[in-house]
Backbone as JSON, one array per atom type, in Angstrom:
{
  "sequence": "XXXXXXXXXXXXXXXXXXXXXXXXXXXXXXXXXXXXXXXXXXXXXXXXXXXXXXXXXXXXXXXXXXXXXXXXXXXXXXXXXXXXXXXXXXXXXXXXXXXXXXXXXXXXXXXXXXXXXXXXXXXXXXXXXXXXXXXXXXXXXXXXXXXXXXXXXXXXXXXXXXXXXXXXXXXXXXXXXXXXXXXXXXXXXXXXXXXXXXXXXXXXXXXXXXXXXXXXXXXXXXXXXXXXXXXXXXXXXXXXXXX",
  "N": [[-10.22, -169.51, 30.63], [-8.96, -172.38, 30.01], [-6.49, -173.64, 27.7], [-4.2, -176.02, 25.78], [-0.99, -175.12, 24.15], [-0.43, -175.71, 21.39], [-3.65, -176.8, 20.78], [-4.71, -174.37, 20.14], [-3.21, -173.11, 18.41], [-4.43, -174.22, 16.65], [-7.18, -173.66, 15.99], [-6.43, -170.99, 14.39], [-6.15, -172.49, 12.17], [-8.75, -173.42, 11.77], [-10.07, -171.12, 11.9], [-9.54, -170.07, 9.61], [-10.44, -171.53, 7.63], [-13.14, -171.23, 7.89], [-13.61, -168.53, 7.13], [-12.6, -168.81, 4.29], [-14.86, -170.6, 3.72], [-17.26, -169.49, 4.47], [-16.58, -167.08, 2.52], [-16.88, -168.49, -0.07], [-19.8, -169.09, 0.34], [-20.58, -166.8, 0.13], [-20.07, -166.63, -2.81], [-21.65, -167.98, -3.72], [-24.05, -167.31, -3.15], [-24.58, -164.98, -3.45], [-23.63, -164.52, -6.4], [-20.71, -162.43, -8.43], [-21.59, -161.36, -10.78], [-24.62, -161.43, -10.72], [-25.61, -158.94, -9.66], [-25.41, -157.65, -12.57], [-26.91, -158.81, -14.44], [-29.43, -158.8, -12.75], [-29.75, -156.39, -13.86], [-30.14, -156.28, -16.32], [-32.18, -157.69, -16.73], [-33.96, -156.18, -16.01], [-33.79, -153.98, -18.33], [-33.9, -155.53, -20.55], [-37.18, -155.85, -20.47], [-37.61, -153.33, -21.06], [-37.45, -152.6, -23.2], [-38.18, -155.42, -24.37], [-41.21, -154.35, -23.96], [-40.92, -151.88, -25.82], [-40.61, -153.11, -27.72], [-42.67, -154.46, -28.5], [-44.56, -152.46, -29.07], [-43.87, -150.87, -31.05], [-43.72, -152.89, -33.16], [-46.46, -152.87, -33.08], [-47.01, -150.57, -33.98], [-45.77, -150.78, -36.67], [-47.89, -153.13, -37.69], [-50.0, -151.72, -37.97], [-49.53, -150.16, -40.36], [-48.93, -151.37, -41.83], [-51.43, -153.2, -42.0], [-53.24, -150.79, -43.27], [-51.38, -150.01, -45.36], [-52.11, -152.3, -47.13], [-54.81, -152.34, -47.01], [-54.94, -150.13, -49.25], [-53.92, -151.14, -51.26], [-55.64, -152.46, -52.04], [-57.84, -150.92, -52.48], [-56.54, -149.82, -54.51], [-56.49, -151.58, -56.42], [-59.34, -151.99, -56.86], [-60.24, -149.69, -58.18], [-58.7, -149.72, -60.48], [-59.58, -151.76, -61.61], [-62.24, -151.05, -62.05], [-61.66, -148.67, -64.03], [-61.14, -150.67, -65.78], [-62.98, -151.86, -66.45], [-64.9, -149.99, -67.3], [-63.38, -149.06, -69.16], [-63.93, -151.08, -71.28], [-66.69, -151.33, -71.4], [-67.22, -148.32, -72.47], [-65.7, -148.63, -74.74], [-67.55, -150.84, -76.33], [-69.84, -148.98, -76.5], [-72.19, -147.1, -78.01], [-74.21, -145.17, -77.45], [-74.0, -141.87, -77.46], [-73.81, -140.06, -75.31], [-74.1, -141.74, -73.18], [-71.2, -143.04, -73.74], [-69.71, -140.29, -73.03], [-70.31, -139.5, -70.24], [-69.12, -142.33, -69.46], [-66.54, -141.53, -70.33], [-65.91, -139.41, -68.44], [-66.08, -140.78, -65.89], [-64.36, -142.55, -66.14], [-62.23, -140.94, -66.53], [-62.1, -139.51, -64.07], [-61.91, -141.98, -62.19], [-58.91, -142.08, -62.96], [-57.89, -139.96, -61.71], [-58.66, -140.7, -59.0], [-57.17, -143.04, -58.62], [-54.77, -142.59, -59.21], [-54.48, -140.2, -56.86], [-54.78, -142.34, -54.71], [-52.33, -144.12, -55.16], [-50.51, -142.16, -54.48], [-50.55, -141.84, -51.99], [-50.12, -144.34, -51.39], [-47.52, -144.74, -52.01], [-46.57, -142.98, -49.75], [-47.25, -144.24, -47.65], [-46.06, -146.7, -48.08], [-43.21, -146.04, -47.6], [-43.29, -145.15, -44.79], [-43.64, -148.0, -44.04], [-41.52, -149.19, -44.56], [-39.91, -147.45, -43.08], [-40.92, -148.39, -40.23], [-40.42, -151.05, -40.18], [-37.47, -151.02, -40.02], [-37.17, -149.93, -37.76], [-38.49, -151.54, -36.1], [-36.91, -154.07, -36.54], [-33.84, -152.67, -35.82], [-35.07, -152.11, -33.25], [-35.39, -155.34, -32.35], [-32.14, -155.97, -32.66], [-31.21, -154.8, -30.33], [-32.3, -156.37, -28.08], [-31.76, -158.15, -28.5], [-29.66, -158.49, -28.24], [-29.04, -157.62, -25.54], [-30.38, -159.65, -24.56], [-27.93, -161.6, -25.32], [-25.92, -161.23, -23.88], [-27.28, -161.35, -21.33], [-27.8, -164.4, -21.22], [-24.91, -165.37, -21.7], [-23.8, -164.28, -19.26], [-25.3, -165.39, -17.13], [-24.84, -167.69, -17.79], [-22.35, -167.96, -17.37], [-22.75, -167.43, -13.78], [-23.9, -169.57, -13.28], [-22.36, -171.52, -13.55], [-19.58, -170.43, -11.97], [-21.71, -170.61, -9.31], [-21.71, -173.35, -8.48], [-19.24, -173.9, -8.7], [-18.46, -172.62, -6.55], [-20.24, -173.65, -4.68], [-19.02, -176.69, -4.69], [-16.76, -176.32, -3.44], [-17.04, -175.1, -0.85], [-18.53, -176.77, 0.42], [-16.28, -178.99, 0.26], [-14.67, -177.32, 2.01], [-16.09, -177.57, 3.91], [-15.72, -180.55, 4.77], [-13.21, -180.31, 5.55], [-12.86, -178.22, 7.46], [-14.76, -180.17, 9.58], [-12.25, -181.93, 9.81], [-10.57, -181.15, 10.91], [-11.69, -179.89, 13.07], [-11.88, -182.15, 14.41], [-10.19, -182.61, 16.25], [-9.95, -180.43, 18.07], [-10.51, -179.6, 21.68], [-13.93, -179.57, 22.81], [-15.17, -177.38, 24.81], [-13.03, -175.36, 24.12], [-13.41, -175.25, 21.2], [-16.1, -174.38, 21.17], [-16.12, -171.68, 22.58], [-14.57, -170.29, 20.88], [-16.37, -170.43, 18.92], [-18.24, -168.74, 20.02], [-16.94, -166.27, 20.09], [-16.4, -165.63, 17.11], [-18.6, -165.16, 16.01], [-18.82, -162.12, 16.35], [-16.61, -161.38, 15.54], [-12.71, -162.62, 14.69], [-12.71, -164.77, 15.45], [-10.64, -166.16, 15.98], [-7.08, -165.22, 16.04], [-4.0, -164.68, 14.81], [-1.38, -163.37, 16.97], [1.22, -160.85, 16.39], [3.92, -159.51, 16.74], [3.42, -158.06, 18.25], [0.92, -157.19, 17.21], [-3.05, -157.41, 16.94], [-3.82, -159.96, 14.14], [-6.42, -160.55, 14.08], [-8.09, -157.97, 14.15], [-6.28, -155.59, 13.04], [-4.99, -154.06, 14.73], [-2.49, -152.37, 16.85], [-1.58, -153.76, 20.23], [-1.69, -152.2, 23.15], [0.79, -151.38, 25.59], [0.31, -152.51, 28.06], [-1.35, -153.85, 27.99], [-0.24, -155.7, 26.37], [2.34, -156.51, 28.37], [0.62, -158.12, 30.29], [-0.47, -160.14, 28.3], [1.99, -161.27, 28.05], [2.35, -162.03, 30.32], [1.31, -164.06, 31.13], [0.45, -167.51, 31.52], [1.26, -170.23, 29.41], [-1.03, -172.01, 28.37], [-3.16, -170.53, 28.85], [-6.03, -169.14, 28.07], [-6.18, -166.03, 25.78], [-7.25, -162.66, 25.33], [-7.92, -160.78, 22.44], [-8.07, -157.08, 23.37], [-9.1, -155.24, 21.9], [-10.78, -156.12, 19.77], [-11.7, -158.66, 20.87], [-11.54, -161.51, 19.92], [-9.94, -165.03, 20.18], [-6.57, -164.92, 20.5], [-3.65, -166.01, 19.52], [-0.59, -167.37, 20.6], [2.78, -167.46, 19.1], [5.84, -167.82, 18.49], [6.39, -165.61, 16.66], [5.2, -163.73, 17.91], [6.19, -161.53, 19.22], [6.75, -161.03, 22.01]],
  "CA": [[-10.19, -170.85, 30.03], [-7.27, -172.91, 29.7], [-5.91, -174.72, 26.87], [-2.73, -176.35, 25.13], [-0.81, -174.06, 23.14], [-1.18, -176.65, 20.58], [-4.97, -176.8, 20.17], [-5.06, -172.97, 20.58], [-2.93, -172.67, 17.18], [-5.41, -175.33, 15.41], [-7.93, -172.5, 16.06], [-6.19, -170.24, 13.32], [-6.53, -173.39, 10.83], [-10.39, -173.33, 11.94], [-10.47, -169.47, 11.52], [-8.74, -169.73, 7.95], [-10.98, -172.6, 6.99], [-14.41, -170.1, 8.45], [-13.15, -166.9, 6.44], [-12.89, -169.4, 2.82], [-16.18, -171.26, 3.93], [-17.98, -167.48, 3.81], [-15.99, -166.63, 0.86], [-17.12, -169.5, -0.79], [-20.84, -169.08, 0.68], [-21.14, -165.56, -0.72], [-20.01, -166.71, -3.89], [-22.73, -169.44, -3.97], [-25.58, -166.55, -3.3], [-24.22, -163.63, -4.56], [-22.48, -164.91, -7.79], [-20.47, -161.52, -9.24], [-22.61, -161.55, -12.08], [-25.83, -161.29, -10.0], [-25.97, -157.17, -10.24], [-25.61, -156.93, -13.77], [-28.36, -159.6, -14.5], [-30.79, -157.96, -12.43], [-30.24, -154.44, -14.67], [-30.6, -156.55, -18.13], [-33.5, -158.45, -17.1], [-35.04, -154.72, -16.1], [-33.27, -153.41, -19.72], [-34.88, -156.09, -21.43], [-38.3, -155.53, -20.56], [-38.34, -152.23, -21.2], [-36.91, -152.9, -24.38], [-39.31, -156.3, -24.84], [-42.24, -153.17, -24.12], [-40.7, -151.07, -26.39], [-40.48, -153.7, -29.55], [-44.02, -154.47, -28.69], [-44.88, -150.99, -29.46], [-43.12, -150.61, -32.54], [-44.73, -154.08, -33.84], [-47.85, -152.81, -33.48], [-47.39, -149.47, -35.4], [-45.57, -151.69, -37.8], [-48.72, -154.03, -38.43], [-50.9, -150.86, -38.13], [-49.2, -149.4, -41.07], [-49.25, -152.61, -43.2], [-52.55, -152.98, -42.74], [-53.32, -149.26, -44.15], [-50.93, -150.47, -46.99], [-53.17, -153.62, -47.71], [-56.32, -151.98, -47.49], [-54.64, -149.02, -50.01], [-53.3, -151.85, -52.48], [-56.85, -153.31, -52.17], [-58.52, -150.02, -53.04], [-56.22, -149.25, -55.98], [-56.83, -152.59, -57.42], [-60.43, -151.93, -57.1], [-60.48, -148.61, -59.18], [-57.62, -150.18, -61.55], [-60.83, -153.0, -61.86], [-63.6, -150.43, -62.46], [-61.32, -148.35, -65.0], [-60.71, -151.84, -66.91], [-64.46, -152.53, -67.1], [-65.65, -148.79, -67.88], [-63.0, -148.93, -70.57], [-64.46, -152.31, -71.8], [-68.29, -150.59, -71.58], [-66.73, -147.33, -73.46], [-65.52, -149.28, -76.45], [-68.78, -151.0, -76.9], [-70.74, -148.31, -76.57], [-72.75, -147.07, -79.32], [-74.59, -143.75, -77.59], [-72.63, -140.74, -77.37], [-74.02, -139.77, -73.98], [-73.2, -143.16, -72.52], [-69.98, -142.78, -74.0], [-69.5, -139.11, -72.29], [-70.55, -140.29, -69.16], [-67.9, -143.53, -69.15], [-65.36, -140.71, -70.39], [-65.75, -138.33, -67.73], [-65.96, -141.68, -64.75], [-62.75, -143.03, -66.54], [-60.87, -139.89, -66.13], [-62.37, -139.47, -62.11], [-61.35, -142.26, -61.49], [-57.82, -141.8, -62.99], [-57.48, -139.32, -60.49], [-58.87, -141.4, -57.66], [-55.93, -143.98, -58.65], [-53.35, -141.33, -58.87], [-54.06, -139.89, -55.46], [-54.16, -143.86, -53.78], [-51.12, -144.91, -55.3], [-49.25, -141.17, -54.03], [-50.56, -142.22, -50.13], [-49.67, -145.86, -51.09], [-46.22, -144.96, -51.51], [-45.77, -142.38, -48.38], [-47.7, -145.49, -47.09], [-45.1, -147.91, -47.98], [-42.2, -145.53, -47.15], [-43.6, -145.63, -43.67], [-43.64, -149.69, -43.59], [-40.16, -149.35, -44.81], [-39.21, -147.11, -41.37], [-41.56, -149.43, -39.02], [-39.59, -152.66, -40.6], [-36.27, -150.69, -39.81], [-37.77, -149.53, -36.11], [-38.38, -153.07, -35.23], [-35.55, -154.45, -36.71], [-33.51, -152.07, -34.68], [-34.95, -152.99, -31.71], [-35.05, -156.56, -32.17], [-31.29, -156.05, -31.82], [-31.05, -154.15, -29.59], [-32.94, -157.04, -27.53], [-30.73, -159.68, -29.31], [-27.55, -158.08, -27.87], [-29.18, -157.44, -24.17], [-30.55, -161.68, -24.07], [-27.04, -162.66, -25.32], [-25.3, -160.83, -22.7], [-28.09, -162.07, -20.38], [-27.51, -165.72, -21.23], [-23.44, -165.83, -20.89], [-23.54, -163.88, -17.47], [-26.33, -166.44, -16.31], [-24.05, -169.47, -17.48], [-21.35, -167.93, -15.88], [-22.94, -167.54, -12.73], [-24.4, -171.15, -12.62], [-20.86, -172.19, -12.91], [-19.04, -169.67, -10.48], [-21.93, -171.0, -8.06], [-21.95, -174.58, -8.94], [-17.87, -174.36, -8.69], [-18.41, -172.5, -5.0], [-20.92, -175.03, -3.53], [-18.25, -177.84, -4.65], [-15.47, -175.89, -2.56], [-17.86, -174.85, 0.1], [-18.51, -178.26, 0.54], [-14.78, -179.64, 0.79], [-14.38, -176.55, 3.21], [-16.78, -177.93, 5.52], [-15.87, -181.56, 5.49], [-11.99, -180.01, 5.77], [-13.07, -177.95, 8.73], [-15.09, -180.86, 10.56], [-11.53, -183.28, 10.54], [-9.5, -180.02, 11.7], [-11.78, -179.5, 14.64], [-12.01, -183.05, 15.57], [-8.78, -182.59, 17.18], [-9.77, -179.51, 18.95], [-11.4, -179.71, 23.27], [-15.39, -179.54, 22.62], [-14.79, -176.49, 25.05], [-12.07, -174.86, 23.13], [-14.25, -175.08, 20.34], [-17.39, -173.49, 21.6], [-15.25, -170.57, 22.88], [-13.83, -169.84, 19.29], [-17.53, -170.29, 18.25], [-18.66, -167.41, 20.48], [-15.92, -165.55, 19.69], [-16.34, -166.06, 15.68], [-20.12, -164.41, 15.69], [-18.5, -161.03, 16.4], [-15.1, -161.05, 15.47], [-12.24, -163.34, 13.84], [-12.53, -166.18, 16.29], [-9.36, -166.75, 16.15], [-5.74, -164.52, 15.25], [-2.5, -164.81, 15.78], [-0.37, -162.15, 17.17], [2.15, -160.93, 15.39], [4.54, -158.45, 16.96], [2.33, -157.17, 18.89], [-0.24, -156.65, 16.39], [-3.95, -158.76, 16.3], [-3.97, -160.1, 12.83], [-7.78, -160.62, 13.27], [-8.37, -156.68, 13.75], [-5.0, -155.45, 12.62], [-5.1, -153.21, 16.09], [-1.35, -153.06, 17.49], [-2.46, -153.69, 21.44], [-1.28, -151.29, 24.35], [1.93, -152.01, 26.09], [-0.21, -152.48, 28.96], [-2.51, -155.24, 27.63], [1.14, -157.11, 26.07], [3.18, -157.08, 29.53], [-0.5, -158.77, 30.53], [-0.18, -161.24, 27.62], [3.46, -162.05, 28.32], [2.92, -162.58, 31.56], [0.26, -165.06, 31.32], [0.76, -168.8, 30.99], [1.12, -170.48, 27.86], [-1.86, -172.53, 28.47], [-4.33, -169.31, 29.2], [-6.66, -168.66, 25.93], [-5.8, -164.92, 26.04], [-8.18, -161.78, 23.86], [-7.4, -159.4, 22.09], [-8.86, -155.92, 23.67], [-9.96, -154.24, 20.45], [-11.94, -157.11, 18.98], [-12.34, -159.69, 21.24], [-11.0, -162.85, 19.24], [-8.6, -165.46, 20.69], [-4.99, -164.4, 20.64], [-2.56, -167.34, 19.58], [0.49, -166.95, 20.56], [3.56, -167.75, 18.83], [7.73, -167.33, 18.41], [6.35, -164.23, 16.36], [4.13, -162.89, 18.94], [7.29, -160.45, 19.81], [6.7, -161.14, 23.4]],
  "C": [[-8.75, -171.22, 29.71], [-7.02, -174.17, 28.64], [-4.67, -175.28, 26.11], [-2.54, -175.57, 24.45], [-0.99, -174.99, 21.52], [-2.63, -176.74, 20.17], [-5.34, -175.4, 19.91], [-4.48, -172.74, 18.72], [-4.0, -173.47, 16.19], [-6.32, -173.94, 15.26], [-7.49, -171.12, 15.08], [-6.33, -171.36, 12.0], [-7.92, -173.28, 10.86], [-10.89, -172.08, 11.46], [-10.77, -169.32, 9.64], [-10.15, -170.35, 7.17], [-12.74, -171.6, 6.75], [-14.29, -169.31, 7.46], [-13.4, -168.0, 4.74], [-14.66, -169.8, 2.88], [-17.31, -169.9, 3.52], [-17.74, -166.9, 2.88], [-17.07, -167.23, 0.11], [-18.93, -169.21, -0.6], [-21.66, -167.71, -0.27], [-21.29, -165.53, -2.0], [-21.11, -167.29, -4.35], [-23.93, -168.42, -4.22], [-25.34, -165.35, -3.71], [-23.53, -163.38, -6.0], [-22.27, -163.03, -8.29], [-21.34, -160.74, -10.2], [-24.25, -161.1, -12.13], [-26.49, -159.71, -10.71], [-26.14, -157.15, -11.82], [-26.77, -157.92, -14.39], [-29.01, -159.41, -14.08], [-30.86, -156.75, -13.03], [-30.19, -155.04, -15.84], [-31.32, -157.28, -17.91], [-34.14, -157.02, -17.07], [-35.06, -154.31, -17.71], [-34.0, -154.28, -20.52], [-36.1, -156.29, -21.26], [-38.73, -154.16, -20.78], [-38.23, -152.08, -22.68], [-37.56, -153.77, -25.49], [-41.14, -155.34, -24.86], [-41.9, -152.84, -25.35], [-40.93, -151.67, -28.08], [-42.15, -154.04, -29.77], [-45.07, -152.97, -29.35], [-44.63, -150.81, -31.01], [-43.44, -151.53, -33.48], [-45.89, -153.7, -33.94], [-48.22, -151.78, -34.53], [-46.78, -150.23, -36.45], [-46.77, -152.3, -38.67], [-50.05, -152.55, -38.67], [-50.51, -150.46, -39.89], [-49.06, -150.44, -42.25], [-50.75, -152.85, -43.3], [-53.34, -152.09, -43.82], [-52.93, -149.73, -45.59], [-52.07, -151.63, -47.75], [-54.35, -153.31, -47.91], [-56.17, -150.75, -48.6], [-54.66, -150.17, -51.13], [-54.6, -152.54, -52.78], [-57.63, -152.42, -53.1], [-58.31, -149.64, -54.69], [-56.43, -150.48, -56.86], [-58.51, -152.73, -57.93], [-60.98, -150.61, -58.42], [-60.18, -148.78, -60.14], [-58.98, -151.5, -62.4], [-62.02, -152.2, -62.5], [-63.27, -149.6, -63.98], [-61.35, -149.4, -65.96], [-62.36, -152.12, -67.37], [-65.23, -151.03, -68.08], [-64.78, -148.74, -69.3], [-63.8, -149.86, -71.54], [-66.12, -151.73, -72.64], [-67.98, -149.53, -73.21], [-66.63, -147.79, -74.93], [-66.5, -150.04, -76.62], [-69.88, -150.41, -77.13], [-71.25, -147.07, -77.54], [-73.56, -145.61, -79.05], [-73.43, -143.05, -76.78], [-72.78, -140.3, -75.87], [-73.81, -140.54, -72.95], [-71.77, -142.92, -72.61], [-68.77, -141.51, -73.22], [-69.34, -139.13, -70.95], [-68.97, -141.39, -68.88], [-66.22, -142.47, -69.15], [-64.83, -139.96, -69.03], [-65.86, -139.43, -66.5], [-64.6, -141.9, -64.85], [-61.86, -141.99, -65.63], [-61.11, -139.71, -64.28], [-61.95, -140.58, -61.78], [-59.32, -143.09, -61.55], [-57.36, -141.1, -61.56], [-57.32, -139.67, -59.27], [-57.31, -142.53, -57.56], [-54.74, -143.41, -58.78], [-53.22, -140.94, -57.66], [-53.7, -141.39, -54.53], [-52.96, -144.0, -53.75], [-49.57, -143.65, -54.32], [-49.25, -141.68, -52.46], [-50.21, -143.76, -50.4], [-47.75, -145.6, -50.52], [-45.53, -144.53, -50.37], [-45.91, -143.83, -47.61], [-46.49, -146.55, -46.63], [-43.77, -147.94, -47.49], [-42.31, -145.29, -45.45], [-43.51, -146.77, -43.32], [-41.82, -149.42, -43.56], [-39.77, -148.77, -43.03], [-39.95, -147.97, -40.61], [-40.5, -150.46, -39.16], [-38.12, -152.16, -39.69], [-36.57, -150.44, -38.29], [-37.29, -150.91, -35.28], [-37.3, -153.76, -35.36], [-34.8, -154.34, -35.7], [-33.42, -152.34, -33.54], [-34.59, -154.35, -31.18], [-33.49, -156.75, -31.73], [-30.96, -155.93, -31.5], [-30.91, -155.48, -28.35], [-32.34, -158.13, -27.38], [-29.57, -159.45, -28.17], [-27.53, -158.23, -25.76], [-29.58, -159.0, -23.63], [-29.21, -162.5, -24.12], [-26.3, -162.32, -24.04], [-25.76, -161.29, -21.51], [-27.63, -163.16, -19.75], [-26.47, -166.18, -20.95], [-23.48, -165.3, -19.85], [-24.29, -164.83, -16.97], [-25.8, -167.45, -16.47], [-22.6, -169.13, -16.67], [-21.46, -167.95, -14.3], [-23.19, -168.92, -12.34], [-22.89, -171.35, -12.2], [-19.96, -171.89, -12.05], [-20.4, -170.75, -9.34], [-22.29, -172.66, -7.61], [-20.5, -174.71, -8.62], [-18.02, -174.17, -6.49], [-19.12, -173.27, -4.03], [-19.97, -176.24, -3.53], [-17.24, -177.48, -3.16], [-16.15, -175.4, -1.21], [-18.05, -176.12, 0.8], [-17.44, -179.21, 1.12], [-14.53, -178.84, 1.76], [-14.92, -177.3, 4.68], [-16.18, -179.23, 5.97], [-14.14, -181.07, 5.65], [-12.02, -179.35, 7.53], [-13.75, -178.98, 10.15], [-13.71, -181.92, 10.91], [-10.65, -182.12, 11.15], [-9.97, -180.1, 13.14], [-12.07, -180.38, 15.49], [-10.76, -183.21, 16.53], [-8.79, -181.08, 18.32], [-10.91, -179.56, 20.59], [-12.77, -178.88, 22.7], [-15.55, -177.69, 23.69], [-14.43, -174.87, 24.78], [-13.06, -173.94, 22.25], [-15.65, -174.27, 20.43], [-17.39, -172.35, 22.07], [-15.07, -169.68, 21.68], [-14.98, -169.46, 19.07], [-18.68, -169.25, 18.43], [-18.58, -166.47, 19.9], [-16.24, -164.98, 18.02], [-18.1, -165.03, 15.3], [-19.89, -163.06, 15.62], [-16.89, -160.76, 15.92], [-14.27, -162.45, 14.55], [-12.25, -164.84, 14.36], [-11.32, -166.45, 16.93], [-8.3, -165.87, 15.5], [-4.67, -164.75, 15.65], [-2.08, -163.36, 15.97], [0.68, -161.98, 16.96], [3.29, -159.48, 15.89], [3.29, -157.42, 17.63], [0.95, -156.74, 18.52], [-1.58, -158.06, 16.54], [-3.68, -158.47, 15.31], [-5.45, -160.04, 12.64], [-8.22, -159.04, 13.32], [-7.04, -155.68, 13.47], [-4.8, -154.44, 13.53], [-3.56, -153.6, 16.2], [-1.86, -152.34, 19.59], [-1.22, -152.77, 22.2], [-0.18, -151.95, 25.22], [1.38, -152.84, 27.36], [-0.51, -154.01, 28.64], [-1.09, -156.37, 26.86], [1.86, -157.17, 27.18], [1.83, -158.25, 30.09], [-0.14, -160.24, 29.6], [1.0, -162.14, 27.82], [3.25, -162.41, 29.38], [1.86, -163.94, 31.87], [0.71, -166.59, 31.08], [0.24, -169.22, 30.14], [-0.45, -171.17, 27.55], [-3.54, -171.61, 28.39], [-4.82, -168.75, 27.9], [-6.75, -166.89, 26.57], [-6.94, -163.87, 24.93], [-7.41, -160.94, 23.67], [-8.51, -158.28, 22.56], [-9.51, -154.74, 22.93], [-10.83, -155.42, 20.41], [-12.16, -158.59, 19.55], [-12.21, -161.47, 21.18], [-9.9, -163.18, 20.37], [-7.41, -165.43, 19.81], [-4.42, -165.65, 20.86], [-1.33, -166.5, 19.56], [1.91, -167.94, 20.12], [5.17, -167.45, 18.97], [7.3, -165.88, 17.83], [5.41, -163.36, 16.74], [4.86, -161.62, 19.28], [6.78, -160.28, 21.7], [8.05, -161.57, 23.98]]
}
């Protein structure tokens, strides 16, 4: 294929423009940010499990308390009335009787109140459990939430520039032979499309080519879209081609 050395160098502005455009593309669907937001949404569900857990022995262990504080108010209720009975009561065997309930259920309200308090010293660690976790949970959503607004905006900034890439690349390549262009576009699926050569070296696979394959290049006319023999891309040639 033969083309101006002129449209042949546009074809490294087209390349350049390709290589940002993919930059820019990756950024759009892979935002940075991506990876570590998929391991703290996992972290926070195991975490949103975990507080669920710890809420429930929490309310388990308040209930217990509530039905304890219920009980001892009930005995604390029966002592108040048997005392009441006691001091009105006029036979001694009645009286004996109320004595010897009273004191049982002293006891009964002595042991409640000892399991109230392990009781309550248990709510106390549940409260602190959940707590705990809660911010644990706190710390893994905030982190969540700024990496997720950073990503919108990284990929909200790269669709803008993605965008100007393309309509930058469609006025570049209206100046390049429909040809030309479909050549590059081959080219570009496997390789850089387009490199210059640089002392001998492709720039698009940084290969320096065989003396063989540059007396070949030099000897070719300027016009002749030339490859590189490692990778395939068209070979622009310039003043710093070292030819």
């Amino acid at each position: 294929m033969n083309a101006s050395p002129e449209h042949q160098r546009i074809l490294l502005d087209v390349a350049d423009l390709d290589r940002r455009i993919a930059q820019a593309e990756r950024a759009r669907t892979k935002p940075a940010q991506a990876a570590r937001i998929s391991e703290l949404v996992a972290i926070r569900q195991d975490q949103l499990r975990e507080l669920t857990t710890l809420t429930g022995r929490r309310d388990d262990v308040r209930t217990e308390l509530t039905r304890l504080e219920a009980d001892v108010k009930l005995v604390e209720q029966r002592r108040a009335r048997d005392a009441d009975r006691l001091a009105a009561a006029t036979n001694s065997k009645e009286a004996q009787a109320l004595e010897h309930e009273i004191a049982s259920l002293a006891r009964r309200q002595s042991d409640l109140e000892d399991i109230e308090l392990d009781v309550m010293g248990r709510v106390e660690d549940a409260d602190a459990a959940v707590a705990a976790q809660q911010a644990l949970l706190d710390t893994t959503t905030s982190e969540g939430s700024a990496l997720t607004a950073q990503a919108k905006a990284e990929v909200a900034a790269a669709t803008e520039l993605g965008a100007q890439l393309t309509r930058d690349r469609e006025a570049v390549t209206s100046g390049v032979p429909a040809p030309l262009l479909a050549e590059y576009t081959r080219r570009a699926a496997n390789s850089a499309g387009a490199a210059l050569l640089t002392r001998g070296t492709c720039e698009g696979c940084r290969m320096m080519l065989p003396s063989t394959d540059l007396n070949d290049i030099r000897n070719a006319a300027d016009d002749l879209v030339v490859s590189c023999p490692e990778c395939g891309c068209i070979l622009v040639r310039t003043e710093e081609s070292g030819l």
